[in-house]
Coordinates of C-alpha atoms in Angstrom, one line a residue:
X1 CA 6.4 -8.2 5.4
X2 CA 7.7 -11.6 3.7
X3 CA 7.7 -12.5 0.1
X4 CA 4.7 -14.4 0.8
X5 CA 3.1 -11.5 1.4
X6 CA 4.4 -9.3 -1.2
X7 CA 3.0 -11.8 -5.1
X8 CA 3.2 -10.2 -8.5
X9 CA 0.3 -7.6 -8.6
X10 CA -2.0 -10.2 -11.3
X11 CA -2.3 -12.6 -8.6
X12 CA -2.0 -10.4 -4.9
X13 CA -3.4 -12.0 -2.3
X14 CA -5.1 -15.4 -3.9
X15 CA -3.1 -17.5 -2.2
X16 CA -1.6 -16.1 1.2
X17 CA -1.9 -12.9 3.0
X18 CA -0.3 -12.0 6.4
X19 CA 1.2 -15.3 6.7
X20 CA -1.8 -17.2 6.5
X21 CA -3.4 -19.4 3.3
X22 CA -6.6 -17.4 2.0
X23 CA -9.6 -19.1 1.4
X24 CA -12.0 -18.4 -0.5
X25 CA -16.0 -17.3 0.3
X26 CA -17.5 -17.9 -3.2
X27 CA -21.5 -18.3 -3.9
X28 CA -21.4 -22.0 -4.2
X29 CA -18.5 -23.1 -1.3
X30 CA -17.3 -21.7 1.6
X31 CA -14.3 -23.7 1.9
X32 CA -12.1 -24.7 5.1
X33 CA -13.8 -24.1 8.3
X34 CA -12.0 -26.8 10.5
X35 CA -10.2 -23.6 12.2
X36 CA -11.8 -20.3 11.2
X37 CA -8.2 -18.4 12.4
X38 CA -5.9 -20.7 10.2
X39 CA -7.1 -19.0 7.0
X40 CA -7.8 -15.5 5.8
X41 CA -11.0 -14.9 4.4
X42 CA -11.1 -14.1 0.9
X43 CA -14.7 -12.1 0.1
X44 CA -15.6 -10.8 -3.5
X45 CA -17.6 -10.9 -6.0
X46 CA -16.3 -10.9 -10.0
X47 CA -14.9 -12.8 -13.0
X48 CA -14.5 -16.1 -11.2
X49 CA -16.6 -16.7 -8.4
X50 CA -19.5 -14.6 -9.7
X51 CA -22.7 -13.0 -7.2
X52 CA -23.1 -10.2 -5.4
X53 CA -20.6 -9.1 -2.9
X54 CA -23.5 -9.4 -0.4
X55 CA -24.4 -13.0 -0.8
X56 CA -20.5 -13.2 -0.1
X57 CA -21.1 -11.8 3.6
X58 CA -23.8 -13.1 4.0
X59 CA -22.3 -16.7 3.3
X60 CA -19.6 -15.6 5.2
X61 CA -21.2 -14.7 8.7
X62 CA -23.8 -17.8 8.2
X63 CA -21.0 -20.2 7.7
X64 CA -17.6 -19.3 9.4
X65 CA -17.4 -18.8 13.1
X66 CA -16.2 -15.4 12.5
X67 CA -15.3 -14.8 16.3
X68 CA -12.0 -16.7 15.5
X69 CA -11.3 -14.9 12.1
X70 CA -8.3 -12.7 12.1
X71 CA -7.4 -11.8 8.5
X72 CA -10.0 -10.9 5.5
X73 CA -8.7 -9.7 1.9
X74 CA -11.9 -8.0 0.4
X75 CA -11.1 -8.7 -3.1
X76 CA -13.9 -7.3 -6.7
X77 CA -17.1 -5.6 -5.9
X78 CA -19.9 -5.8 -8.6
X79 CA -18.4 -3.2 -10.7
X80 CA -14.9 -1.9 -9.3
X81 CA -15.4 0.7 -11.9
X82 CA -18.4 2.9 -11.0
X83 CA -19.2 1.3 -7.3
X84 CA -17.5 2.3 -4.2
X85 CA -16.0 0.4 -1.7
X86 CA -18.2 2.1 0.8
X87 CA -21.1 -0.5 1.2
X88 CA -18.3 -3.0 2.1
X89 CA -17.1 -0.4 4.4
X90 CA -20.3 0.1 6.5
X91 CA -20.9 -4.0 5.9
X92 CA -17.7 -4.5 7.9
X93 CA -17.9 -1.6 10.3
X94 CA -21.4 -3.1 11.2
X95 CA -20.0 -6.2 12.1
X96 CA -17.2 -5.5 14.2
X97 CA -18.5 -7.4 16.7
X98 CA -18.9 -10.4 15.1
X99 CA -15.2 -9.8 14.3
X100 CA -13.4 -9.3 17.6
X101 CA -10.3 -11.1 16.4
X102 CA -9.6 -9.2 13.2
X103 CA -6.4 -7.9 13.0
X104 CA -5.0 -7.8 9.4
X105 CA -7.5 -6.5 6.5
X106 CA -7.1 -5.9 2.7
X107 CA -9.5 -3.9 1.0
X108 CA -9.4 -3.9 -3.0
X109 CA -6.9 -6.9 -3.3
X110 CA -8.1 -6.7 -6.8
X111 CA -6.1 -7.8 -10.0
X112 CA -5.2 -5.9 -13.4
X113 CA -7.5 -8.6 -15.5
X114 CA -10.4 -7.3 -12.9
X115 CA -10.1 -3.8 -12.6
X116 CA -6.8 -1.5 -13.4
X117 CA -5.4 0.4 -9.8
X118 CA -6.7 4.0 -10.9
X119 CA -10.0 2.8 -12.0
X120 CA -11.2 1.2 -8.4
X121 CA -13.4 2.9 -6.7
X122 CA -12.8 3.6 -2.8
X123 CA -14.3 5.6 0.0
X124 CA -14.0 7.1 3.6
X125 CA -11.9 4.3 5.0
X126 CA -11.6 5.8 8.8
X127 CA -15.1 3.6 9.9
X128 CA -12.5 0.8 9.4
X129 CA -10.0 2.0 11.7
X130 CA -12.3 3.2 14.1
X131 CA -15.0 0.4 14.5
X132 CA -11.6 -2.3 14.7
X133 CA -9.5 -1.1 17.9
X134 CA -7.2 -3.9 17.4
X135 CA -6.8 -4.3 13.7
X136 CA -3.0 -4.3 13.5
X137 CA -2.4 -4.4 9.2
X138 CA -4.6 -2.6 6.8
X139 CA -3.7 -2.0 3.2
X140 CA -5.8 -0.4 0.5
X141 CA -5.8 -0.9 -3.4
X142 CA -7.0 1.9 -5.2
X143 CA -7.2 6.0 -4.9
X144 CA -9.8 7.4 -6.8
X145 CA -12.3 8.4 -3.8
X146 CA -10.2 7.3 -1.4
X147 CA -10.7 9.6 2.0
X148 CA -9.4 9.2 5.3
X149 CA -9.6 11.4 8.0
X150 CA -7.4 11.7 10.7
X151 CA -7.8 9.1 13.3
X152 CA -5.4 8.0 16.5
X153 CA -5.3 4.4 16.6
X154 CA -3.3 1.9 19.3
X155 CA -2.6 -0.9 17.7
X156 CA -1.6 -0.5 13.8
X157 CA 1.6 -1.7 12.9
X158 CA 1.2 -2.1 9.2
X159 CA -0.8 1.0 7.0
X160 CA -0.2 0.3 2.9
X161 CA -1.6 2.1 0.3
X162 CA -1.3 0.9 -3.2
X163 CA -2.5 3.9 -5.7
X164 CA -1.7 5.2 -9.0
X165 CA -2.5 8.5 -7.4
X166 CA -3.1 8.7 -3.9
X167 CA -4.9 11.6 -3.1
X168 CA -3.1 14.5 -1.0
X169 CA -6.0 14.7 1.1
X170 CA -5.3 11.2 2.2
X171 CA -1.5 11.3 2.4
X172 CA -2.2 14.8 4.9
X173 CA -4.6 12.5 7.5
X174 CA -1.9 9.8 7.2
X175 CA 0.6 12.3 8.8
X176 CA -0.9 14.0 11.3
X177 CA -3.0 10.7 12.3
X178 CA -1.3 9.4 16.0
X179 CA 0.2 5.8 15.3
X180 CA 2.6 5.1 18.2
X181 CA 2.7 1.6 17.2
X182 CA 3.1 1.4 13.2
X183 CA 6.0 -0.3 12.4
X184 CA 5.5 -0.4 8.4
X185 CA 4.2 2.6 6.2
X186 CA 3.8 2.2 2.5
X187 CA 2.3 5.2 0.1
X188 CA 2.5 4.7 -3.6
X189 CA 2.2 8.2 -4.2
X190 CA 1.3 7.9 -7.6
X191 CA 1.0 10.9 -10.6
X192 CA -1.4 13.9 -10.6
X193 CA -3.4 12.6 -13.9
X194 CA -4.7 9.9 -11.4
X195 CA -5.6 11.9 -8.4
X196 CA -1.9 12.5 -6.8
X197 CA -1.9 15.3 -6.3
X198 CA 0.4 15.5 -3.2
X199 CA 3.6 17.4 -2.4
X200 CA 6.7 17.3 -0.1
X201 CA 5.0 19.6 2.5
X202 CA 2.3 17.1 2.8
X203 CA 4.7 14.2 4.2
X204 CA 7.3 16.5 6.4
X205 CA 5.2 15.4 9.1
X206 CA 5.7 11.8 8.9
X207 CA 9.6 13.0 7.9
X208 CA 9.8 14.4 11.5
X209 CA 8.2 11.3 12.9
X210 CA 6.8 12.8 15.9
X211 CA 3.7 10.4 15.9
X212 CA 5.7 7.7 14.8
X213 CA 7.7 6.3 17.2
X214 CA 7.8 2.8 16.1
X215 CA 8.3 3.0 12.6
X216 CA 11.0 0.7 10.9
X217 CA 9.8 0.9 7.6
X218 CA 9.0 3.7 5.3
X219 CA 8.1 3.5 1.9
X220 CA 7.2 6.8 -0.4
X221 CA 7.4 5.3 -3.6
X222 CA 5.8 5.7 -7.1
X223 CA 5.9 9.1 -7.5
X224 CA 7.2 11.4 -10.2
X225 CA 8.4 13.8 -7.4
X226 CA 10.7 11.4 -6.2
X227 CA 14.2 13.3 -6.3
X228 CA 12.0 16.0 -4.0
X229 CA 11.5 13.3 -1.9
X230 CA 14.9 11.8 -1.4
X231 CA 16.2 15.6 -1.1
X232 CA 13.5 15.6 2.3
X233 CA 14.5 11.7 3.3
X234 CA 18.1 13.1 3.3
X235 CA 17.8 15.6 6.6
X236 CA 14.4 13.7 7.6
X237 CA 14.5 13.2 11.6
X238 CA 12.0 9.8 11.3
X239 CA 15.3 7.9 9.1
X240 CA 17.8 7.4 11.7
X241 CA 15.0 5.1 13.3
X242 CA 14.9 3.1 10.1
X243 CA 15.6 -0.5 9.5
X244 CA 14.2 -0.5 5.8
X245 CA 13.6 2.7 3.5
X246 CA 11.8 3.0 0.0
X247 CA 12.2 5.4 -2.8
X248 CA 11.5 3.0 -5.2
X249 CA 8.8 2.6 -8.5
X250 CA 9.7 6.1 -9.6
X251 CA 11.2 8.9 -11.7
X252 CA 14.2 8.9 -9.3
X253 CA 17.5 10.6 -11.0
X254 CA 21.1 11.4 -10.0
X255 CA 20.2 14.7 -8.8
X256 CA 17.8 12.7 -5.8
X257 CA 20.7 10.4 -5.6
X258 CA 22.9 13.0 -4.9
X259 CA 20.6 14.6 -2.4
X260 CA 20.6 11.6 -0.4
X261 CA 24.8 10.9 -1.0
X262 CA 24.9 14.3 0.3
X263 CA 22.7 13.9 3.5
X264 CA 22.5 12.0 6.6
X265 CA 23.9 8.3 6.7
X266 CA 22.6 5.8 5.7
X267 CA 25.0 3.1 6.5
X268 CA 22.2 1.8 9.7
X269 CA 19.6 0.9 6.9
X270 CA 19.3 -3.0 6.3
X271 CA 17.8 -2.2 3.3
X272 CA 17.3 0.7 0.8
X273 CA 15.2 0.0 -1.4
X274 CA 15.6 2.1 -5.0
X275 CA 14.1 -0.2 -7.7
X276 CA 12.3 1.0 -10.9
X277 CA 14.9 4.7 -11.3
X278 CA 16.2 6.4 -13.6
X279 CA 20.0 7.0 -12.2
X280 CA 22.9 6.7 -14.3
X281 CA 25.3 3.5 -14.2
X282 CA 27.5 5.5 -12.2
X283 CA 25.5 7.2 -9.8
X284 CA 24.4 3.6 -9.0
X285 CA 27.9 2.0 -8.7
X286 CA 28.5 5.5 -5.5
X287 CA 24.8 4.6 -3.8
X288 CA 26.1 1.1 -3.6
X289 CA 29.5 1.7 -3.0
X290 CA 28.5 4.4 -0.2
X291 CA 26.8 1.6 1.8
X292 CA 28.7 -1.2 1.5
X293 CA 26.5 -2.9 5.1
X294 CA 23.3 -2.1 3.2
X295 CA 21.0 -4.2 1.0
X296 CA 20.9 -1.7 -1.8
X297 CA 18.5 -2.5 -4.8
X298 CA 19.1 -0.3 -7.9
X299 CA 17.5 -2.4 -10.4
X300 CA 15.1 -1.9 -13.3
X301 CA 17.2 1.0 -14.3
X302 CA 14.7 2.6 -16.8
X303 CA 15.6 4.2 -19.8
X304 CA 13.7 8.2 -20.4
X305 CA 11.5 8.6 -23.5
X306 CA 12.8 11.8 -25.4
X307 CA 10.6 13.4 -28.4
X308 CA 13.2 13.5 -31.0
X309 CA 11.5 17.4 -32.2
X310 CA 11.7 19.3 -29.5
X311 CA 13.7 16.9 -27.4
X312 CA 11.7 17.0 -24.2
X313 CA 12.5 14.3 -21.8
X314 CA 9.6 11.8 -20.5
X315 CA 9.7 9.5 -17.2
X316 CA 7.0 7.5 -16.0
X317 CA 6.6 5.6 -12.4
X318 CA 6.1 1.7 -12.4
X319 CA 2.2 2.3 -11.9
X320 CA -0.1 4.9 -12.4
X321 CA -3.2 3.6 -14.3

């Protein structure tokens, strides 16, 4: 993933996604249609461009030549709040044929201003996965009702879940799921007050990496179990295969720091990625003095909130609600 692909959360995916410009299907004009594979499709209703998510299809299959589409970002629904994604689900499983060239597919690209993470509304997601043989980059926005069961798919190399609180159930079809060619997974695990409510033992499969051969990147981030997780990532079989690893956006301490000092090396990573922690100034001079090759990123070193009674500590992850 590129920088390009990868904006500040208020503005995700309004002006390029997988390498492409978006443009936008709003009720009154469609946009660019010179080349209907040059852009990604942005489809939503909401604040700015107003109507039903419908109308948006519908404007969309009328006036694209869809058969050359390869990227959609499915931003707003009428009310991210209380409405599932799942109409837009069926919409799109529906019209897979009309889609054969879809490879990359964002559902929920939705900003703070719209709708906060942990209030969207999602849904079963596997239709997607199984009605698009070839889609090759699906991310999701959102955990509250998210479900996915476990599929085996060909051709994903790119599965990102963005979630305050991802829900356990979901994390468990993720790792047992058969991926041979994902390249890039990304689970913001998020805290149990918004639905995350999963555990180590529900990602020691994806740590043994048996139905992952291809992975390069993994990314299990957000999560205030996050020294558990570094203590697993530190004997994992799946990280000697890794190009890129993530541990980032939570309550990571020394003692998770030390777990992974302690473990396998990690001196083959190009990057490790620790941002948004809450290690001490010198466990952060050993990470990055231990892996002197290695791209280490220890910033947004956050400071613990302690409740000057009875002195109990408080750490919070970069998102939750």
């Amino acid at each position: 993933m590129t920088d390009d692909d990868n904006p500040s959360p208020s503005d995700r995916y309004t002006e390029t996604y997988a390498g492409l410009p978006v443009a936008e299907v709003a009720r009154d004009e469609v946009g660019p249609q010179t080349d209907a594979g040059s852009v990604a499709w942005r489809l939503g209703a909401g604040s700015w461009d107003g109507g039903p998510v419908a109308e948006c299809f519908d404007r969309f299959f009328e006036h694209v030549d869809t058969a050359k589409v390869t990227a959609i970002v499915i931003g707003a629904w009428e009310d991210c709040y209380s409405d599932s994604s799942a109409p837009i689900v069926r919409r799109l499983a529906d019209e897979a044929g009309r889609l054969p060239e879809l490879r990359s597919l964002f559902l929920g690209a939705i900003s703070s201003e719209d709708c906060e993470i942990s209030w969207i509304q999602q849904s079963d997601i596997t239709p997607l996965l199984e009605a698009y043989p070839k889609l090759e980059r699906l991310e999701v926005r959102g955990g509250s009702g998210l479900r996915l069961r476990p599929v085996r798919h060909e051709s994903l190399k790119v599965l990102r879940f963005e979630a305050g609180g991802l829900p356990g159930e979901a994390v468990r079809a993720v790792a047992v799921s058969e991926l041979p060619a994902l390249e890039h997974l990304e689970l913001w695990l998020g805290v149990p007050e918004y639905g995350g409510d999963s555990n180590v033992s529900d990602v020691e499969p994806i740590l043994r990496g048996d139905r992952l051969p291809a992975l390069r990147h993994l990314g299990l981030q957000d999560s205030e179990i996050q020294d558990d997780l570094a203590a697993a990532v530190a004997s994992a079989p799946i990280v000697a295969r890794l190009e890129t690893l993530s541990l980032s956006m939570g309550v990571l301490t020394d003692a998770g720091a030390e777990a992974l000092l302690s473990g396998q090396p990690l001196t083959h990573l190009r990057v490790l990625d620790l941002h948004h922690h809450y290690m001490s100034d010198e466990m952060m001079r050993r990470v990055t003095e231990a892996l002197p090759g290695v791209e280490v990123d220890v910033s947004e070193n956050e400071e613990p909130d302690v409740d000057e009674e009875d002195g109990e500590v408080w750490r919070y992850v970069a998102v939750d609600e």
